[in-house]
CSV table of C-alpha atoms in Angstrom, one decimal:
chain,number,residue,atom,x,y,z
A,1,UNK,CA,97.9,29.4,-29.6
A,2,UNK,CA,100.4,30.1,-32.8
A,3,UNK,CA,100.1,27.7,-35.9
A,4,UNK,CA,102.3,28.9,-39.4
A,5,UNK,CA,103.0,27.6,-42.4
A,6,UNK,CA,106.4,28.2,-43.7
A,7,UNK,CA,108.0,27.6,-47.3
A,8,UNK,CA,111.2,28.8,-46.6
A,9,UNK,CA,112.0,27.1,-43.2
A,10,UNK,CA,111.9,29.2,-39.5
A,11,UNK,CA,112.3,29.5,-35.9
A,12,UNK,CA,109.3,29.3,-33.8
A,13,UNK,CA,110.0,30.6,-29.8
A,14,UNK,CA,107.8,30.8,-26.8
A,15,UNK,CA,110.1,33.1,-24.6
A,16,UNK,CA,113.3,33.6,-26.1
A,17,UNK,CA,116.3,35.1,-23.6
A,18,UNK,CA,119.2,37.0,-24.6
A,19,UNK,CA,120.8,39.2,-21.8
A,20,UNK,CA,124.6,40.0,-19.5
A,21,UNK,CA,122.4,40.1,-16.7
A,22,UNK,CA,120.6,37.6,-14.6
A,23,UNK,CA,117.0,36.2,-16.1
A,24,UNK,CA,114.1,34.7,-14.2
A,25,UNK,CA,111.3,32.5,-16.4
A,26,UNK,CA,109.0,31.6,-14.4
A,27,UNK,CA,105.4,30.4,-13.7
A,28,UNK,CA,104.5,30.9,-17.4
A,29,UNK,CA,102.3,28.4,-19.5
A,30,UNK,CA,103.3,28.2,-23.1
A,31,UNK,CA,101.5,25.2,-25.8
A,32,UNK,CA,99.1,25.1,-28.8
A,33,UNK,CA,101.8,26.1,-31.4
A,34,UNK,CA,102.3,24.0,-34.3
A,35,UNK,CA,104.2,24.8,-37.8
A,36,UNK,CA,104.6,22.8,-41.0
A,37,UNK,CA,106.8,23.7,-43.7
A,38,UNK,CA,107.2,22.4,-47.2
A,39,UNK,CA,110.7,23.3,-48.0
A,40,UNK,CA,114.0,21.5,-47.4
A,41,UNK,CA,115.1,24.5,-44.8
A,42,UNK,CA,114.0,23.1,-41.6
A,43,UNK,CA,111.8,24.2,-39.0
A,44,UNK,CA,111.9,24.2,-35.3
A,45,UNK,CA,110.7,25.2,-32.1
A,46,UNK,CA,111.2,26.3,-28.6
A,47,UNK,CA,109.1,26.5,-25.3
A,48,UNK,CA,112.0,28.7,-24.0
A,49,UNK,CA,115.2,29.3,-25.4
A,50,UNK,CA,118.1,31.2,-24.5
A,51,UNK,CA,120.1,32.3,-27.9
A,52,UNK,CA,122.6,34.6,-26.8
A,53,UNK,CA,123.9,36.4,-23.2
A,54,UNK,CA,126.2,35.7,-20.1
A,55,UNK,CA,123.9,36.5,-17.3
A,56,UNK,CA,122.5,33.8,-15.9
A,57,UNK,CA,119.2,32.0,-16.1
A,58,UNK,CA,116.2,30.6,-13.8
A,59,UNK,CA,113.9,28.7,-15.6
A,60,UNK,CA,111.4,27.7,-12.5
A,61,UNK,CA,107.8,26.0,-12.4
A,62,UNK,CA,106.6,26.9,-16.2
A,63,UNK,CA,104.5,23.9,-18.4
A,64,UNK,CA,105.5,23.6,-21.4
A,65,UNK,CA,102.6,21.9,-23.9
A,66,UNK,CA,99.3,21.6,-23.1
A,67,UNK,CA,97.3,18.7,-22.1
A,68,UNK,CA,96.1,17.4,-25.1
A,69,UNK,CA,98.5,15.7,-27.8
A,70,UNK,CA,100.5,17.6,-29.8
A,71,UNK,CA,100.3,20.8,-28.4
A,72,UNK,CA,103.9,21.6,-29.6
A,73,UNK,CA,104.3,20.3,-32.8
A,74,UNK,CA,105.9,20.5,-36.3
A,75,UNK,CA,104.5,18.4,-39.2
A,76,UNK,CA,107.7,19.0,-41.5
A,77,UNK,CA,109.1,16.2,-42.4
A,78,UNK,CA,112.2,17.6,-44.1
A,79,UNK,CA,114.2,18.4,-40.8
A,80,UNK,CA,113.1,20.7,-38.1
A,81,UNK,CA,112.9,20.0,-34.2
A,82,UNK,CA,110.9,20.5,-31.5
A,83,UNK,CA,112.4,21.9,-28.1
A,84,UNK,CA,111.0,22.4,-24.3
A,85,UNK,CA,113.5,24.1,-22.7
A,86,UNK,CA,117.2,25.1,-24.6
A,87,UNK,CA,120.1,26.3,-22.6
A,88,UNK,CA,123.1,27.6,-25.3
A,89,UNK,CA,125.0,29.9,-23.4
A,90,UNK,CA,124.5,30.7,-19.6
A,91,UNK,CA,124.8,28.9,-16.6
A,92,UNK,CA,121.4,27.7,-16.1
A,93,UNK,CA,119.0,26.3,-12.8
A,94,UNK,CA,115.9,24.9,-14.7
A,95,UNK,CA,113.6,23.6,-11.8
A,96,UNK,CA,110.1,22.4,-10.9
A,97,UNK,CA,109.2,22.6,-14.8
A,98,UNK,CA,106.3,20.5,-16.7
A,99,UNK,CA,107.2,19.7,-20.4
A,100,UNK,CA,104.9,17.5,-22.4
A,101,UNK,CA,102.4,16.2,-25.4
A,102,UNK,CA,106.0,17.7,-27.8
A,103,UNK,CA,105.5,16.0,-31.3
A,104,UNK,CA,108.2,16.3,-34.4
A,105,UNK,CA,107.4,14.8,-37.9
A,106,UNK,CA,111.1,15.4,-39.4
A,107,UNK,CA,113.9,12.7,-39.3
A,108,UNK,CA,117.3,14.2,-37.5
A,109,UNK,CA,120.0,13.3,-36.1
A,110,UNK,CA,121.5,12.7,-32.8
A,111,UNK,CA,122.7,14.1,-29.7
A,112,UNK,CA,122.0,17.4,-29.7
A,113,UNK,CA,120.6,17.8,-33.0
A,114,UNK,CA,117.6,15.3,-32.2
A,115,UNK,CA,114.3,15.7,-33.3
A,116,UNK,CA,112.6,16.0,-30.4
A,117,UNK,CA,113.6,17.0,-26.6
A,118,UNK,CA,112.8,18.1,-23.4
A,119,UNK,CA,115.7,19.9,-22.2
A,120,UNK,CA,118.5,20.6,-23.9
A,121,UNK,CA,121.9,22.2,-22.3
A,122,UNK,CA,124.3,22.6,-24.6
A,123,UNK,CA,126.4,25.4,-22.5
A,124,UNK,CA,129.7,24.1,-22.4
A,125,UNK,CA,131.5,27.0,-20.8
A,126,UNK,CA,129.4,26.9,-17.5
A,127,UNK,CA,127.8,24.9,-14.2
A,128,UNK,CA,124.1,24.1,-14.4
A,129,UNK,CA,121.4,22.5,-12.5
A,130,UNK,CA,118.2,20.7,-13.7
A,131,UNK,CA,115.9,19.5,-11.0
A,132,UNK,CA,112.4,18.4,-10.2
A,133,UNK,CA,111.5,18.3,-13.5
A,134,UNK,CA,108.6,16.3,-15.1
A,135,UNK,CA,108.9,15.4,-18.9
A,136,UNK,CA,106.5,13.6,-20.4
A,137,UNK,CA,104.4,12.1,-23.6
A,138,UNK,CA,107.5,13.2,-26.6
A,139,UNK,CA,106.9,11.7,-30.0
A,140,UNK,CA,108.0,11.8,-33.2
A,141,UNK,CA,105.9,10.4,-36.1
A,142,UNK,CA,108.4,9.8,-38.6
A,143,UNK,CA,108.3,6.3,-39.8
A,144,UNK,CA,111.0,7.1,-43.2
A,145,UNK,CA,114.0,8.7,-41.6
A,146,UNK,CA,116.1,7.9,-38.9
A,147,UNK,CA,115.4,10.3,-35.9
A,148,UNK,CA,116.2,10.6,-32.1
A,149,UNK,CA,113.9,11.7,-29.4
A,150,UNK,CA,115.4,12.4,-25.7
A,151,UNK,CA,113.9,13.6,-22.4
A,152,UNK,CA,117.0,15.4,-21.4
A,153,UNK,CA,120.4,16.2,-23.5
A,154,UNK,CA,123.5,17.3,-21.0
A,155,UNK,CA,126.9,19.2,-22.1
A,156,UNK,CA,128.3,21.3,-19.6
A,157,UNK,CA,131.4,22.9,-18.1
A,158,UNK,CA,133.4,20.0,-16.2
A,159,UNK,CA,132.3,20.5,-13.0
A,160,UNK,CA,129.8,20.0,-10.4
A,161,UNK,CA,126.6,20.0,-12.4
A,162,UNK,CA,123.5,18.2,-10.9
A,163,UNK,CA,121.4,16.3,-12.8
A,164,UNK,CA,118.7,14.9,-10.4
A,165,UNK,CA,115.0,14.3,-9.3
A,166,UNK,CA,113.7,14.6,-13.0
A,167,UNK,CA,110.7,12.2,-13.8
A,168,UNK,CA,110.8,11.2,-17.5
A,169,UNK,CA,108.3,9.0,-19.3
A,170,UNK,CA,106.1,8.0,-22.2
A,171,UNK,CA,109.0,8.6,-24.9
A,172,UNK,CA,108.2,7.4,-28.3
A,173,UNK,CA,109.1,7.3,-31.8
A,174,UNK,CA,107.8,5.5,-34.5
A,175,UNK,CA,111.0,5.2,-36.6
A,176,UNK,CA,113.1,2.1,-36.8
A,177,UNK,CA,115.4,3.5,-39.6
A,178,UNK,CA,119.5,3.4,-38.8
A,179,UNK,CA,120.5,4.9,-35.6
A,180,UNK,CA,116.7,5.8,-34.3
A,181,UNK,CA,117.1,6.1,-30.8
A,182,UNK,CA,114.8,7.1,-27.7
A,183,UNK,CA,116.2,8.1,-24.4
A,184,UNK,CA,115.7,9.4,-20.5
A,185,UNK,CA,118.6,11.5,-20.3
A,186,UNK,CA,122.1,11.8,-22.7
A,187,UNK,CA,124.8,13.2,-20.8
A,188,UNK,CA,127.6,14.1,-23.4
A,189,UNK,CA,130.1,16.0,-21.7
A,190,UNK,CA,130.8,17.6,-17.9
A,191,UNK,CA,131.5,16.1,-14.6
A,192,UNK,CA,127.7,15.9,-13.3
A,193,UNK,CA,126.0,14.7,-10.0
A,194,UNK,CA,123.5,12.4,-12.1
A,195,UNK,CA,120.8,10.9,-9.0
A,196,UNK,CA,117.5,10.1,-7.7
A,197,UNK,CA,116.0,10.3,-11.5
A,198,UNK,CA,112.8,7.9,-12.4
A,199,UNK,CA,112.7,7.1,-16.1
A,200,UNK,CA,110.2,5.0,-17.6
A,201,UNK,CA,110.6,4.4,-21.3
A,202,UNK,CA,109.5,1.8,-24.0
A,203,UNK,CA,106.0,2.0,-23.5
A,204,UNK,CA,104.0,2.3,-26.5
A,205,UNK,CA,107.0,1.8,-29.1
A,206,UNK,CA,105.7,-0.6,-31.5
A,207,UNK,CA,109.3,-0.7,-34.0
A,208,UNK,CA,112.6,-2.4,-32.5
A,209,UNK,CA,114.3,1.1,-31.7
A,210,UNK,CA,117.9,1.6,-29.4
A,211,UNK,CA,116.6,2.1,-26.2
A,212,UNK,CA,118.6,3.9,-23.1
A,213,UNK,CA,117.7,4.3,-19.8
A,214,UNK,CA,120.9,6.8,-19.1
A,215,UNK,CA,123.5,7.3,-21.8
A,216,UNK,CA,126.7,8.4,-19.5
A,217,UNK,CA,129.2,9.9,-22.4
A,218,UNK,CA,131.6,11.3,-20.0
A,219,UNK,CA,134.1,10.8,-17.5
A,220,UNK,CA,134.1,11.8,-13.8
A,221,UNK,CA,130.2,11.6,-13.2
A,222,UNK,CA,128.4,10.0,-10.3
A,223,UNK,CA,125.5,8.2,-10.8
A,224,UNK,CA,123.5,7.2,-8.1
A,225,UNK,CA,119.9,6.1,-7.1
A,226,UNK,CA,118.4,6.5,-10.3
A,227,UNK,CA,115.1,4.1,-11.2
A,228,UNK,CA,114.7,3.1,-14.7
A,229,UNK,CA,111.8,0.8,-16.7
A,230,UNK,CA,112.5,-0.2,-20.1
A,231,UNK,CA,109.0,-1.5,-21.7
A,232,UNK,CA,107.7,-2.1,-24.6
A,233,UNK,CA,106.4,-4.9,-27.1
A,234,UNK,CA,107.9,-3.8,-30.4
A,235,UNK,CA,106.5,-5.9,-33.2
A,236,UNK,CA,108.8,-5.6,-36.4
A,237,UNK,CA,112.8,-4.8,-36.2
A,238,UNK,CA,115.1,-5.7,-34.0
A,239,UNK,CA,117.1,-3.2,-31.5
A,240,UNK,CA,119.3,-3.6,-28.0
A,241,UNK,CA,118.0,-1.9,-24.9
A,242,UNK,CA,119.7,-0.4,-22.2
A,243,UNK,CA,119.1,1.1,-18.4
A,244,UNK,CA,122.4,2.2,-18.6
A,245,UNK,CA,125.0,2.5,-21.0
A,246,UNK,CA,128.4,4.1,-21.1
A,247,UNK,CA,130.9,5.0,-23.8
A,248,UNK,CA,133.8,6.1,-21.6
């Protein structure tokens, strides 16, 4: 259990990777960590991270938040982000991992820079796989400033990625403001095997915010057998939803 306060804005990291040579991360338990910050530098976090290094990485089986609400969480409200798993670099199999109960209190943007989400591979340079993941329970409280919150965020090398068997639910956010979004999975770039996913999103969400099942950004993927719920009962605003939506 971490908690810090922070004037000058900071980086928070469970396990942070930087290496040429092949990593494992695996069968850890990382939660109860939660910062706030009261100046306009922002503050973020990350279950695992991978800042720097070429040799490869295995994320496999590690829970990332505890069970009870909020167990990775940051209450500034001037920026920051909250992170499961974050991929910058190497080429990356991230399997069989539990993230949940991640909460953010700052508005941001969207796309990669969102406030809050699960797993995030921004490696543009290599071939990755995410698999049997269950991602659950993201929030962000903001109710001011237009913010994003995503279960999964995919830029890769263009080739033969897999994106499949992840379960994804219980994604909130409590803003409404501009471009406030909430999503499953946002694949941005790289030709990826998208399939057999379960997303169930909309629950919960109480302000009209854009709603995607899948977000297919683009070209070349195959997207296959994926189930995907949109709920919801919001009762101010007014926003589209989408199972699945494609810019290319």
């Amino acid at each position: 259990s971490r908690s810090t306060t922070n004037a000058a804005g900071a980086e928070l990291i469970g396990i942070s990777s930087s290496s040429i040579f092949p990593i494992v991360i695996r069968n850890n338990v990382i939660g109860g960590i939660s910062t706030s910050g009261t100046a306009t530098n922002s503050v973020h976090i990350s279950g695992i991270r991978n800042v720097s290094g070429f040799g490869s990485m295995t994320c496999e089986n590690n829970t990332i938040g505890g069970t009870v609400s909020n167990s990775i969480s940051t209450t500034t409200v001037l920026g920051g982000s909250v992170l499961g798993i974050a991929i910058a670099i190497p080429p990356s199999v991230i399997t069989g991992n539990t993230i949940r109960n991640l909460t953010a209190a700052g508005g941001s943007t969207t796309g990669q820079s969102a406030s809050v989400i699960g797993i995030s591979i921004q490696a543009t340079g290599n071939i990755h796989t995410v698999r049997n993941n269950t991602i659950h329970h993201l929030h962000n409280t903001n109710t001011t400033t237009a913010n994003s919150v995503y279960g999964i965020t995919f830029n890769a090398l263009s080739r033969a990625n897999a994106l499949d068997r992840n379960t994804i639910y219980a994604i909130t956010n409590s803003s409404n403001i501009g471009n406030s979004e909430i999503a499953g999975i946002i694949n941005i770039g790289g030709v990826t095997n998208i399939t057999n996913n379960m997303i169930a999103i909309g629950q919960g969400v109480t302000k009209a915010t854009l709603l995607y099942g899948i977000r297919d950004g683009a070209a070349g993927n195959t997207i296959f057998h994926n189930s995907i719920y949109i709920s919801g009962s919001p009762t101010t605003g007014n926003a589209n939803s989408f199972a699945f939506s494609s810019i290319v």
